[in-house]
Coordinates of C-alpha atoms in Angstrom, one line a residue:
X1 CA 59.2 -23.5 -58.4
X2 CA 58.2 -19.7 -59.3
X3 CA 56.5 -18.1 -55.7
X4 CA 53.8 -15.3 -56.8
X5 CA 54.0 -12.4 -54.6
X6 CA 50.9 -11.9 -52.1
X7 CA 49.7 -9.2 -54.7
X8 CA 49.7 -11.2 -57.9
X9 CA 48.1 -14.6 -55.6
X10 CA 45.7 -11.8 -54.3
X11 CA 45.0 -10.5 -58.1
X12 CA 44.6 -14.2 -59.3
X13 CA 42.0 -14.9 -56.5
X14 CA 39.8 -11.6 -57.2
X15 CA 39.7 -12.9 -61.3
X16 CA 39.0 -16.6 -60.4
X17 CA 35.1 -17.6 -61.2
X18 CA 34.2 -18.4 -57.5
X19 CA 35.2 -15.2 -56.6
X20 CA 33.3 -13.3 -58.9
X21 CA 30.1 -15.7 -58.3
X22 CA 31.0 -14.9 -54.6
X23 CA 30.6 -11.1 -54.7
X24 CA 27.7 -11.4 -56.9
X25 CA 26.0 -13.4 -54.5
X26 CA 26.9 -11.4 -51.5
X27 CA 25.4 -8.1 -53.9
X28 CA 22.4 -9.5 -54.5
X29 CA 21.6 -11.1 -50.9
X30 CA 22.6 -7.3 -49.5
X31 CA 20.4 -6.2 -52.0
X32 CA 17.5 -8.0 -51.5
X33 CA 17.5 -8.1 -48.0
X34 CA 18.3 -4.4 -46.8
X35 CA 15.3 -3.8 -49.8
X36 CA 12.7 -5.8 -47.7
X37 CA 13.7 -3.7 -44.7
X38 CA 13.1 -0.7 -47.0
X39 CA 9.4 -1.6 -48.2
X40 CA 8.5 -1.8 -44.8
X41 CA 10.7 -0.2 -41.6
X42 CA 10.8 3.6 -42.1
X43 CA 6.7 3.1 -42.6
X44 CA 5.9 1.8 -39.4
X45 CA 6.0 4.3 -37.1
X46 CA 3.5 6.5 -39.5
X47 CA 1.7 2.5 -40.2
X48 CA 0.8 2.7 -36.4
X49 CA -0.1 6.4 -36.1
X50 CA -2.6 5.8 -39.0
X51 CA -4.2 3.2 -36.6
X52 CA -4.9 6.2 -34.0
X53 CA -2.2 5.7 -31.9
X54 CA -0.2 8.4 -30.6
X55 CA 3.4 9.0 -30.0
X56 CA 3.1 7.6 -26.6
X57 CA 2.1 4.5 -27.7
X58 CA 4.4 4.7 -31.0
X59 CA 7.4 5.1 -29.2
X60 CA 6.3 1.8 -26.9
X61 CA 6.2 0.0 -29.9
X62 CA 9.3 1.4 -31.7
X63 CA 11.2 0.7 -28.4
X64 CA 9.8 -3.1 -27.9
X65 CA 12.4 -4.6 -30.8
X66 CA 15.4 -2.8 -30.4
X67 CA 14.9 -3.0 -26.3
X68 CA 14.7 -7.2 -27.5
X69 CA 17.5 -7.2 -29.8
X70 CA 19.9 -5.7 -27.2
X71 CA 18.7 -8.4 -24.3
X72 CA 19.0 -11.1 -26.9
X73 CA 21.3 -11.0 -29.5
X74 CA 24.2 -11.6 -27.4
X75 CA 22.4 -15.4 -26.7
X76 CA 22.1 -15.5 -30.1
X77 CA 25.8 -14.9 -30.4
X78 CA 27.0 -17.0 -28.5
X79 CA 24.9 -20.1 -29.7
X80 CA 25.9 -19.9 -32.7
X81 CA 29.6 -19.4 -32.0
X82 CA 29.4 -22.7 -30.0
X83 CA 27.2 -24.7 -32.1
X84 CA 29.3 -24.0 -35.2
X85 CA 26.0 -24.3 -37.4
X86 CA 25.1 -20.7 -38.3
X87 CA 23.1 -21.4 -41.0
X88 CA 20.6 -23.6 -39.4
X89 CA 20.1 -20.5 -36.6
X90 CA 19.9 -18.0 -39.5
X91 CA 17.4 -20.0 -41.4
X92 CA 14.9 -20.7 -38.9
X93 CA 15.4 -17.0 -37.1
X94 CA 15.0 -15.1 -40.7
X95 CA 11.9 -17.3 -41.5
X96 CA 9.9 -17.0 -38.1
X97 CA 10.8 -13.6 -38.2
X98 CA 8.9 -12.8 -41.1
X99 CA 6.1 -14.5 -40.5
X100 CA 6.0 -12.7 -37.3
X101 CA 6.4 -9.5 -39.0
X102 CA 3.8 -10.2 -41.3
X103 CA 1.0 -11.1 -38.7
X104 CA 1.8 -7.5 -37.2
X105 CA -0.7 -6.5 -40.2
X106 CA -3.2 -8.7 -38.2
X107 CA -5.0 -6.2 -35.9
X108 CA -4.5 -2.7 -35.0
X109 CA -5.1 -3.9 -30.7
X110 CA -2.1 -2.3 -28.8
X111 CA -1.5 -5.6 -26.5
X112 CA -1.3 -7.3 -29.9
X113 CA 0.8 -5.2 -31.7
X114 CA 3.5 -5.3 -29.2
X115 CA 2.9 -8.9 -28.6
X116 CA 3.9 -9.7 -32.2
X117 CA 6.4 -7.3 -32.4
X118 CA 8.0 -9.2 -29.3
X119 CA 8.1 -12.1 -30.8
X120 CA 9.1 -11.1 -33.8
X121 CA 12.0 -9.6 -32.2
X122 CA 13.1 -12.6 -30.6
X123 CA 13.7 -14.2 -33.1
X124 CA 15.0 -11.4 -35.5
X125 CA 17.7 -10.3 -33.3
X126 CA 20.6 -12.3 -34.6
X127 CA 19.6 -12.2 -38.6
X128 CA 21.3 -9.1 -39.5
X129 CA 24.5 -10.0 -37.4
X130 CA 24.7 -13.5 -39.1
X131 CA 24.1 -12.4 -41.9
X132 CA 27.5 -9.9 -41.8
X133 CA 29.1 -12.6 -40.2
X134 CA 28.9 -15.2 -43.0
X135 CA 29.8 -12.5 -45.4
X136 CA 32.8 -11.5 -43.5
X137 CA 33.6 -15.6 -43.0
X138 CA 33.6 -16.2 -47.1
X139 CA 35.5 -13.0 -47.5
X140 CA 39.6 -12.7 -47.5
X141 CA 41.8 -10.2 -45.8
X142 CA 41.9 -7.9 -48.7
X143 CA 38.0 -7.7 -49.1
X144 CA 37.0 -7.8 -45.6
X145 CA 38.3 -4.0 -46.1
X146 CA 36.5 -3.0 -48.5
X147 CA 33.5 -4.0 -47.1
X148 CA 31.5 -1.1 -47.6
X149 CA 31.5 -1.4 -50.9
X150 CA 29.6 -4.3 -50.9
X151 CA 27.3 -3.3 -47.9
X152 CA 26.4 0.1 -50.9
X153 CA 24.2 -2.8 -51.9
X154 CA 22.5 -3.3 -49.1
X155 CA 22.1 0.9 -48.7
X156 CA 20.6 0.9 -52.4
X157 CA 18.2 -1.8 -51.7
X158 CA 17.1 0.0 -48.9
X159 CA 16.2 2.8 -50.9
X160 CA 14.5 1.1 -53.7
X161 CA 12.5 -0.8 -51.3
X162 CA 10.7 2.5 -49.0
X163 CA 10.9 4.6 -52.7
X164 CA 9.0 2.4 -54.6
X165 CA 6.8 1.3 -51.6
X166 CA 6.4 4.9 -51.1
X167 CA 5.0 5.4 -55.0
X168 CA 2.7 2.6 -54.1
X169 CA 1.4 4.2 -51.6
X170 CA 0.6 7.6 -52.4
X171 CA -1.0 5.4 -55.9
X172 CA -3.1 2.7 -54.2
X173 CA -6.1 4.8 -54.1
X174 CA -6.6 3.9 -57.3
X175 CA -8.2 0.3 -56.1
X176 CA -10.9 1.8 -54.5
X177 CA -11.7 4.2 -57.7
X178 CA -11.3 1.0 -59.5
X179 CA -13.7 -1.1 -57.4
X180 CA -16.0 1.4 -57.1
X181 CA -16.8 1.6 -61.1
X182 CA -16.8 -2.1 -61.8
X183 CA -17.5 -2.6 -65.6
X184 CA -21.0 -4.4 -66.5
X185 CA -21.0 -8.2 -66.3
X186 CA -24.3 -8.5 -68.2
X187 CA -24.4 -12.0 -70.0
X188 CA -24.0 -11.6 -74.0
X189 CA -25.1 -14.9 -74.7
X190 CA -27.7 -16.6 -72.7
X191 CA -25.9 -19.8 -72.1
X192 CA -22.9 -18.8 -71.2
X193 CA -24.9 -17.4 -67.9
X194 CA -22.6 -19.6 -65.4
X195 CA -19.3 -18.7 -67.1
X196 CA -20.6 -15.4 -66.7
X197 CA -21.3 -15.5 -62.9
X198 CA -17.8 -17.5 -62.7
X199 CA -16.1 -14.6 -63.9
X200 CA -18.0 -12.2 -62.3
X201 CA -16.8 -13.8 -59.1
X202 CA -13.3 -14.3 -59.6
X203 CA -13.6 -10.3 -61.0
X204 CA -14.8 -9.2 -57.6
X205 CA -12.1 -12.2 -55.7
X206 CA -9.3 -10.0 -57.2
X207 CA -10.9 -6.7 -56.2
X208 CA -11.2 -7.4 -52.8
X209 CA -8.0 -8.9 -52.8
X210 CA -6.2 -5.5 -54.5
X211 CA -8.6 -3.3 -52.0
X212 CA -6.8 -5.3 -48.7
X213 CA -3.7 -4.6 -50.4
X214 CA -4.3 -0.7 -50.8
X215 CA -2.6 2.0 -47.9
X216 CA -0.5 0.4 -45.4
X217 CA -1.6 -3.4 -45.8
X218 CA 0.4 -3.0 -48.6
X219 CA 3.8 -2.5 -46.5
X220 CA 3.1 -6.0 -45.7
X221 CA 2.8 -7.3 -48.7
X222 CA 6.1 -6.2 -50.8
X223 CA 8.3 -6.9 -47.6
X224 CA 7.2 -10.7 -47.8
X225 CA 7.7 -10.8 -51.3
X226 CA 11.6 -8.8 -51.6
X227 CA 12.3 -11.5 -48.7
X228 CA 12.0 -14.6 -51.5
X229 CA 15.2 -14.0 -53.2
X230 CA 17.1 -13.2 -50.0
X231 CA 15.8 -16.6 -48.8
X232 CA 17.4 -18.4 -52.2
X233 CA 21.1 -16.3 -51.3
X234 CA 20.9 -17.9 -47.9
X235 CA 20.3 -21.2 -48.9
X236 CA 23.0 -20.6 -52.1
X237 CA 25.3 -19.4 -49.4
X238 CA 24.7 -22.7 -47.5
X239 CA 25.5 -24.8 -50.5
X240 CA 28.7 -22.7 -50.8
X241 CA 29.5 -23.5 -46.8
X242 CA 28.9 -27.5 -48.1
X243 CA 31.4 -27.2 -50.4
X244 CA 34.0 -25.9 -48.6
X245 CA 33.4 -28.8 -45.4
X246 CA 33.4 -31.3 -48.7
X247 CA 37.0 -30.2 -50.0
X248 CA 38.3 -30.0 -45.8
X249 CA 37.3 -33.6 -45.9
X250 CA 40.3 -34.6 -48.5
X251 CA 43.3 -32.6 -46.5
X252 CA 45.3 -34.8 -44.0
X253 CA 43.8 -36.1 -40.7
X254 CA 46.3 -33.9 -38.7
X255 CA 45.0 -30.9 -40.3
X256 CA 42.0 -32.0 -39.6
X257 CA 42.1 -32.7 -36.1
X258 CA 44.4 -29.6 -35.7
X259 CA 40.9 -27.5 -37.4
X260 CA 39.2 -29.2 -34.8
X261 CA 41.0 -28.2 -31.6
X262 CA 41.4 -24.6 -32.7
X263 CA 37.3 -24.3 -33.3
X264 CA 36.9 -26.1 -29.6
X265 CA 39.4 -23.8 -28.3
X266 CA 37.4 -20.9 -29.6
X267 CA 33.9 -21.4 -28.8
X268 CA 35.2 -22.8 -24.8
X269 CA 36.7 -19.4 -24.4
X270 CA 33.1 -17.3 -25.3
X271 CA 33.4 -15.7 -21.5
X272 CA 37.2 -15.1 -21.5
X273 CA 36.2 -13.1 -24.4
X274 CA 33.3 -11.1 -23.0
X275 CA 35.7 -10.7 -20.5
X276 CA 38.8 -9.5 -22.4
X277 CA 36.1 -6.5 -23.6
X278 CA 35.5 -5.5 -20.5
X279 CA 38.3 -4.7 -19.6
X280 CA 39.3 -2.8 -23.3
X281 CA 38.9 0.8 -22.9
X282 CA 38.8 1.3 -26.6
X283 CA 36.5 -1.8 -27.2
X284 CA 34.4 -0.4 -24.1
X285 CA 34.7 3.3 -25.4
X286 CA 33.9 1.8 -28.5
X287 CA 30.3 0.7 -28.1
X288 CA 29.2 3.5 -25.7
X289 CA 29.7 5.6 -28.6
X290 CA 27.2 3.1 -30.7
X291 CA 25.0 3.2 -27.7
X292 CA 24.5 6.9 -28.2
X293 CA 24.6 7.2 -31.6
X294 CA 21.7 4.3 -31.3
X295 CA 19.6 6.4 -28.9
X296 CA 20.2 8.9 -31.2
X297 CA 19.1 7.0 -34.5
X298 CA 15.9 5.3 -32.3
X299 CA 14.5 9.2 -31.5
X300 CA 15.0 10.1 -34.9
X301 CA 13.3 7.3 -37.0
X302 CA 10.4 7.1 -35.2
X303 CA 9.3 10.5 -35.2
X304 CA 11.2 11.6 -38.4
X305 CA 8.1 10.8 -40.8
X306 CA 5.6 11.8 -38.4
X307 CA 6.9 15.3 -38.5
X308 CA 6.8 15.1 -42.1
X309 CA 2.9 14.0 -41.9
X310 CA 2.6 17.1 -39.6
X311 CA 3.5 19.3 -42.6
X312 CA 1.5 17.8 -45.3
X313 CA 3.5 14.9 -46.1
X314 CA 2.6 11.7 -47.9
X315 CA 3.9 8.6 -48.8
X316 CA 4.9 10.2 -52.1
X317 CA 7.3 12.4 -50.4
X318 CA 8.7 9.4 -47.6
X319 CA 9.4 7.3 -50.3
X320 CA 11.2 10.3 -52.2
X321 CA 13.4 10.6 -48.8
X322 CA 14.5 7.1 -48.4
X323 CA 15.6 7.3 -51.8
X324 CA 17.6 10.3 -51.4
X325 CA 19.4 9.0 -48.3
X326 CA 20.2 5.3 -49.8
X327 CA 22.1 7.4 -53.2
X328 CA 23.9 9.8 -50.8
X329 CA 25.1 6.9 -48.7
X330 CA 26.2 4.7 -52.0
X331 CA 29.5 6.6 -52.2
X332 CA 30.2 6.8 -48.8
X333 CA 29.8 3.0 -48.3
X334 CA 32.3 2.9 -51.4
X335 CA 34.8 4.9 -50.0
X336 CA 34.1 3.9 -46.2
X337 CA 37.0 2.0 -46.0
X338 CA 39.9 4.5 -46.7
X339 CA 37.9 7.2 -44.3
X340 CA 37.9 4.7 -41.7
X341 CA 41.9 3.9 -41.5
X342 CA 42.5 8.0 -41.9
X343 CA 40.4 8.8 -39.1
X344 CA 40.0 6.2 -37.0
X345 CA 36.9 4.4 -35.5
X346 CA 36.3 7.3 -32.8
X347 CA 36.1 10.3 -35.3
X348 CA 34.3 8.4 -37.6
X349 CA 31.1 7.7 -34.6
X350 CA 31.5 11.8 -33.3
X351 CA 31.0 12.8 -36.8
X352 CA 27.7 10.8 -37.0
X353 CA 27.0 12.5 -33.9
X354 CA 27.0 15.9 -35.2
X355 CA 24.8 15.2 -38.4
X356 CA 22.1 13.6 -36.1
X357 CA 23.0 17.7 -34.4
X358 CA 22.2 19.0 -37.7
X359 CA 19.1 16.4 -38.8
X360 CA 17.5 17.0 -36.0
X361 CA 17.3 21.0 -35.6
X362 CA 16.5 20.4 -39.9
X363 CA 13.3 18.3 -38.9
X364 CA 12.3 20.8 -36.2
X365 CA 12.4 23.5 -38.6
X366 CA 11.0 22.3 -41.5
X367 CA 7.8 23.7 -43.0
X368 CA 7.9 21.2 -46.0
X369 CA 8.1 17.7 -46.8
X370 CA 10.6 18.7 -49.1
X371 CA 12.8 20.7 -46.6
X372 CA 13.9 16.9 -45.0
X373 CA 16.0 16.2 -47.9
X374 CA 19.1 17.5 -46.6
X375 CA 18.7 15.7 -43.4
X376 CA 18.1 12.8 -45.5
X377 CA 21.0 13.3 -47.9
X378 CA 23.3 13.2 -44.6
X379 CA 21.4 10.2 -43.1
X380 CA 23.0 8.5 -45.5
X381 CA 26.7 9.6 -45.7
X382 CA 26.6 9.4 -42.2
X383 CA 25.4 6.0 -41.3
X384 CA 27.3 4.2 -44.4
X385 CA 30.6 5.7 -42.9
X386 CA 29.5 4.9 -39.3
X387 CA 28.1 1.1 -39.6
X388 CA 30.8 0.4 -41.9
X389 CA 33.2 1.3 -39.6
X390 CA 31.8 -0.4 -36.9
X391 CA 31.3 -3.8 -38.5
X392 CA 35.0 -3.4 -39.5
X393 CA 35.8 -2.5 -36.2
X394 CA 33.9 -5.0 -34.4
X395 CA 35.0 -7.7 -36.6
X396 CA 38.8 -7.4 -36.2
X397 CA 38.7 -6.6 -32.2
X398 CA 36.8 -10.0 -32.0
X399 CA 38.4 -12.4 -29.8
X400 CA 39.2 -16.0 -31.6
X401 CA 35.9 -17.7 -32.5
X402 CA 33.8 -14.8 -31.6
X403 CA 33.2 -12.8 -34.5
X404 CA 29.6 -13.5 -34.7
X405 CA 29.0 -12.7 -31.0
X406 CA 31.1 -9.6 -31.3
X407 CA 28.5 -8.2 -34.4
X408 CA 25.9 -9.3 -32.5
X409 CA 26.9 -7.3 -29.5
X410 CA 27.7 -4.3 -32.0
X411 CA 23.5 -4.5 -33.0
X412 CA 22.7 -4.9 -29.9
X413 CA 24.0 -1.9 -28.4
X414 CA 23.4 -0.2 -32.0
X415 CA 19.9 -1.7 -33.0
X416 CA 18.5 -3.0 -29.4
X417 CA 19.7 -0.5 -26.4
X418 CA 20.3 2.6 -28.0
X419 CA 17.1 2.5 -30.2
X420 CA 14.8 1.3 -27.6
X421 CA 16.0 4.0 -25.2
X422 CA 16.2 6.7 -28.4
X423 CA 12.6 5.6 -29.1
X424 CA 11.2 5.1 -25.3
X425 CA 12.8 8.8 -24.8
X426 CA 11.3 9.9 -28.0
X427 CA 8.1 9.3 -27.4
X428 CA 7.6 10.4 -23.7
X429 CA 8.9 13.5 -25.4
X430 CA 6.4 13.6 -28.1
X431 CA 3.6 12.8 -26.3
X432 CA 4.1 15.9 -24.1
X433 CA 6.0 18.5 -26.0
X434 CA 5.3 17.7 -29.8
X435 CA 7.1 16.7 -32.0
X436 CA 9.2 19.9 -32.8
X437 CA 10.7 20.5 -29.5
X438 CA 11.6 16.1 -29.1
X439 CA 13.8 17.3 -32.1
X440 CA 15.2 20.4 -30.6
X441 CA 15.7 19.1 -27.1
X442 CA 17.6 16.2 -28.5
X443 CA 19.7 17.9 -30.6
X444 CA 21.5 20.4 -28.1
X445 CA 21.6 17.3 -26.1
X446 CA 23.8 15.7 -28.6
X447 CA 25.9 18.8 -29.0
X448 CA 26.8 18.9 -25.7
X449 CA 27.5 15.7 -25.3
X450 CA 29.6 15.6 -28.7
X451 CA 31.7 18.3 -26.7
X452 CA 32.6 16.1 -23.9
X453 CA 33.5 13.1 -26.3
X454 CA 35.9 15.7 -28.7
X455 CA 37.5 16.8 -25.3
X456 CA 37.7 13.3 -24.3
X457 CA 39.6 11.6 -27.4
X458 CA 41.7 15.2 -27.1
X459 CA 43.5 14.2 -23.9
X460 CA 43.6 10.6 -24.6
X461 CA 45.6 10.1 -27.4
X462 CA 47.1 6.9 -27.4
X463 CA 44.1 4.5 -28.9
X464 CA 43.9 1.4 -31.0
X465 CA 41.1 3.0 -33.2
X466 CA 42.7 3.3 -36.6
X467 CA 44.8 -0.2 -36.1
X468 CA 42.7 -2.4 -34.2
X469 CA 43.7 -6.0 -33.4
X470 CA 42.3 -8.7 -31.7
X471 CA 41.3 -8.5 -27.8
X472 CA 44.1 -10.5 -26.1
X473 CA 45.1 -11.6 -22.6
X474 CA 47.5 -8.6 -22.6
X475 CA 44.9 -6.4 -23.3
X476 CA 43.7 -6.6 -19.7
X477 CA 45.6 -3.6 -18.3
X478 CA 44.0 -1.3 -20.9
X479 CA 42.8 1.6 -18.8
X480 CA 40.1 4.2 -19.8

């Protein structure tokens, strides 16, 4: 018998036809799902500031989901560590979710607003982590690496979502014009009077119908229908989980019961877990660092396109930014992986530090919709290198049978406490200095605090960042 090396067994697998359908499938569902976010997301903050409501309010708003995330993805996590059955939690989380989202639409009362968006955050909070975490579960060593370059397909969906939702918008006056100059319906024939009066009707059906669709309503409208296919990759994805169970069911019953007791073992030691990162200064050091960069991000995105209103922006020009920042990020999420094991985790997070330095003193200073682009353009190097790292990160420090709680925490602290305190902070800010000096104040504040960090990281040397292994037992003495 003829042994293939781990190269030419790890060459064989990335030809074989289930691996190819595999990375299609995992392209398409980052595709489709990051695009929804994109038709709908960045538009928000300016959706709600088009219903009269100021940045006070705005930022109340922005900070109600990330605030929710943070309190409970964890929960999440952990659930669906123990119960083994992510897809069931991901299934019915992804699909109340949306219809949540889509009943935000519903009125333009404050008390209902962040109602829905409550709600909808509930149950929202875990999708994006499981999500991850069954890609990362279907993927081998060698491609768990080299996950940014799959997650670029996620970053360009993002961008063809809010660009062509941006088009749309600055377009759908054009139903009004339409409506407004309906052709004559006078009957040709005189008895074909009722046909007449049925088309006439279904004419002005479809009119109306294009007319609620027109401005924001429209937002609404294209997220619901780019979440259809990633609805079909989770359920294709679910089929591919069946399989696998189906061809465990043929090996011996000792590897079967031994499979067992190792998947009991890790979901009765969740707390040991949570408790193994709190005592890991790099783990802890770690996530502070998303925290920040969160607060950071949650400022920034809330008021980013409201400044750009301010100087004669439209949704034209938004869209035209989204886009920008998903093709600058494409490359980095491609070569994410090499940056990440030459600099390590913690340059990687003070780098995306400084260009939210730099973004914001660009935004503050800007005089044209078109003078955001650079800020855009680093938007997206910066956060493809950052939440690729940080998924990679996350994903190998995770204790045994805590992966999806450990990504879950990572969003939370990312997505939930840093946004919702970047966006609560933002909009005190806004309400009472403008937007221009929210932008200014927050960026020396990052500078400085960038300063401590580098000083930091300069005296502490000895770090796990750019090998990082699972938290263990021994881990415990890790000091700050």
């Amino acid at each position: 018998i003829v042994k293939q090396s781990p190269k030419e067994s790890s060459n064989h697998h990335e030809e074989s036809p289930e691996h190819k359908r595999l990375m299609i499938l995992i392209k398409v569902l980052f595709l489709a799902y990051y695009g929804s976010l994109g038709s709908l997301m960045p538009y928000l903050p300016v959706y709600y500031h088009s219903l009269g409501h100021g940045g006070l309010i705005i930022g109340l708003i922005g900070a109600v989901k990330p605030l929710t995330t943070f309190l409970v993805a964890p929960f999440w996590g952990i659930l669906s560590d123990r119960s083994g059955d992510k897809f069931r939690i991901l299934k019915l989380t992804f699909l109340v979710s949306l219809i949540g989202q889509l009943l935000v639409s519903y009125s333009s009362e404050v008390h209902f607003l962040v109602g829905m968006t409550l709600i909808t955050a509930i149950m929202n909070a875990p999708v994006k982590s499981l999500i991850d975490s069954m890609v990362m579960d279907n993927l081998c060593e060698e491609d768990r690496s080299q996950y940014g370059r799959l997650r670029l397909w996620g970053q360009l969906g993002f961008g063809l979502g809010s660009s062509g939702v941006g088009v749309l918008l600055s377009r759908s006056q054009a139903g009004r014009f339409f409506s407004a100059h309906q052709p004559s319906m006078a009957p040709v024939v005189e008895g074909a009077t009722m046909l007449q009066s049925f088309s006439r009707a279904l004419y002005n059906i479809l009119i109306k119908f294009w007319n609620e669709l027109t401005g924001y309503k429209l937002l609404f409208s294209s997220y619901a229908a780019l979440s259809f296919p990633t609805w079909l990759c989770l359920k294709a994805f679910e089929r591919l989980e069946y399989k696998k169970k189906q061809l465990l069911r043929v090996t011996s019953n000792r590897d079967k019961k031994q499979s067992s007791v190792e998947k009991k073992k890790g979901g009765a030691h969740i707390l040991e877990g949570l408790n193994l990162l709190i005592h890991n200064g790099d783990a802890l050091l770690f996530f502070f660092l998303v925290f920040v960069v969160g607060t950071s991000s949650g400022c920034i995105e809330n008021f980013a396109y409201v400044r750009m209103r301010e100087v004669g922006g439209s949704g034209k020009e938004m869209g035209l930014s989204r886009l920008v920042s998903s093709a600058a990020g494409a490359p980095m999420f491609w070569f994410s992986g090499p940056l990440t094991e030459r600099l390590g985790a913690d340059r990687v997070l003070v780098l995306s530090l400084l260009s939210y330095v730099v973004r914001f003193f660009i935004y503050a200073f800007m005089r044209n919709p078109y003078h955001g682009l650079p800020a855009e353009a680093m938007r997206g190097l910066t956060f493809a290198a950052f939440w690729s790292t940080g998924t990679i990160y996350a994903h190998r420090i995770s204790p045994p049978g805590m992966s999806a709680t450990m990504l879950m925490f990572l969003n939370a602290m990312y997505g939930g406490l840093g946004q919702s305190v970047g966006a609560i902070i933002g909009g005190k800010l806004q309400s009472k200095f403008g937007t221009v000096k929210t932008f200014l104040y927050s960026g020396i504040f990052d500078f400085c605090f960038v300063i401590l960090v580098v000083m930091y990281l300069h005296v502490r040397k000895d770090s796990s960042f750019r090998a990082p292994k699972p938290m263990m037992p021994s881990d415990m003495n890790t000091k700050l």
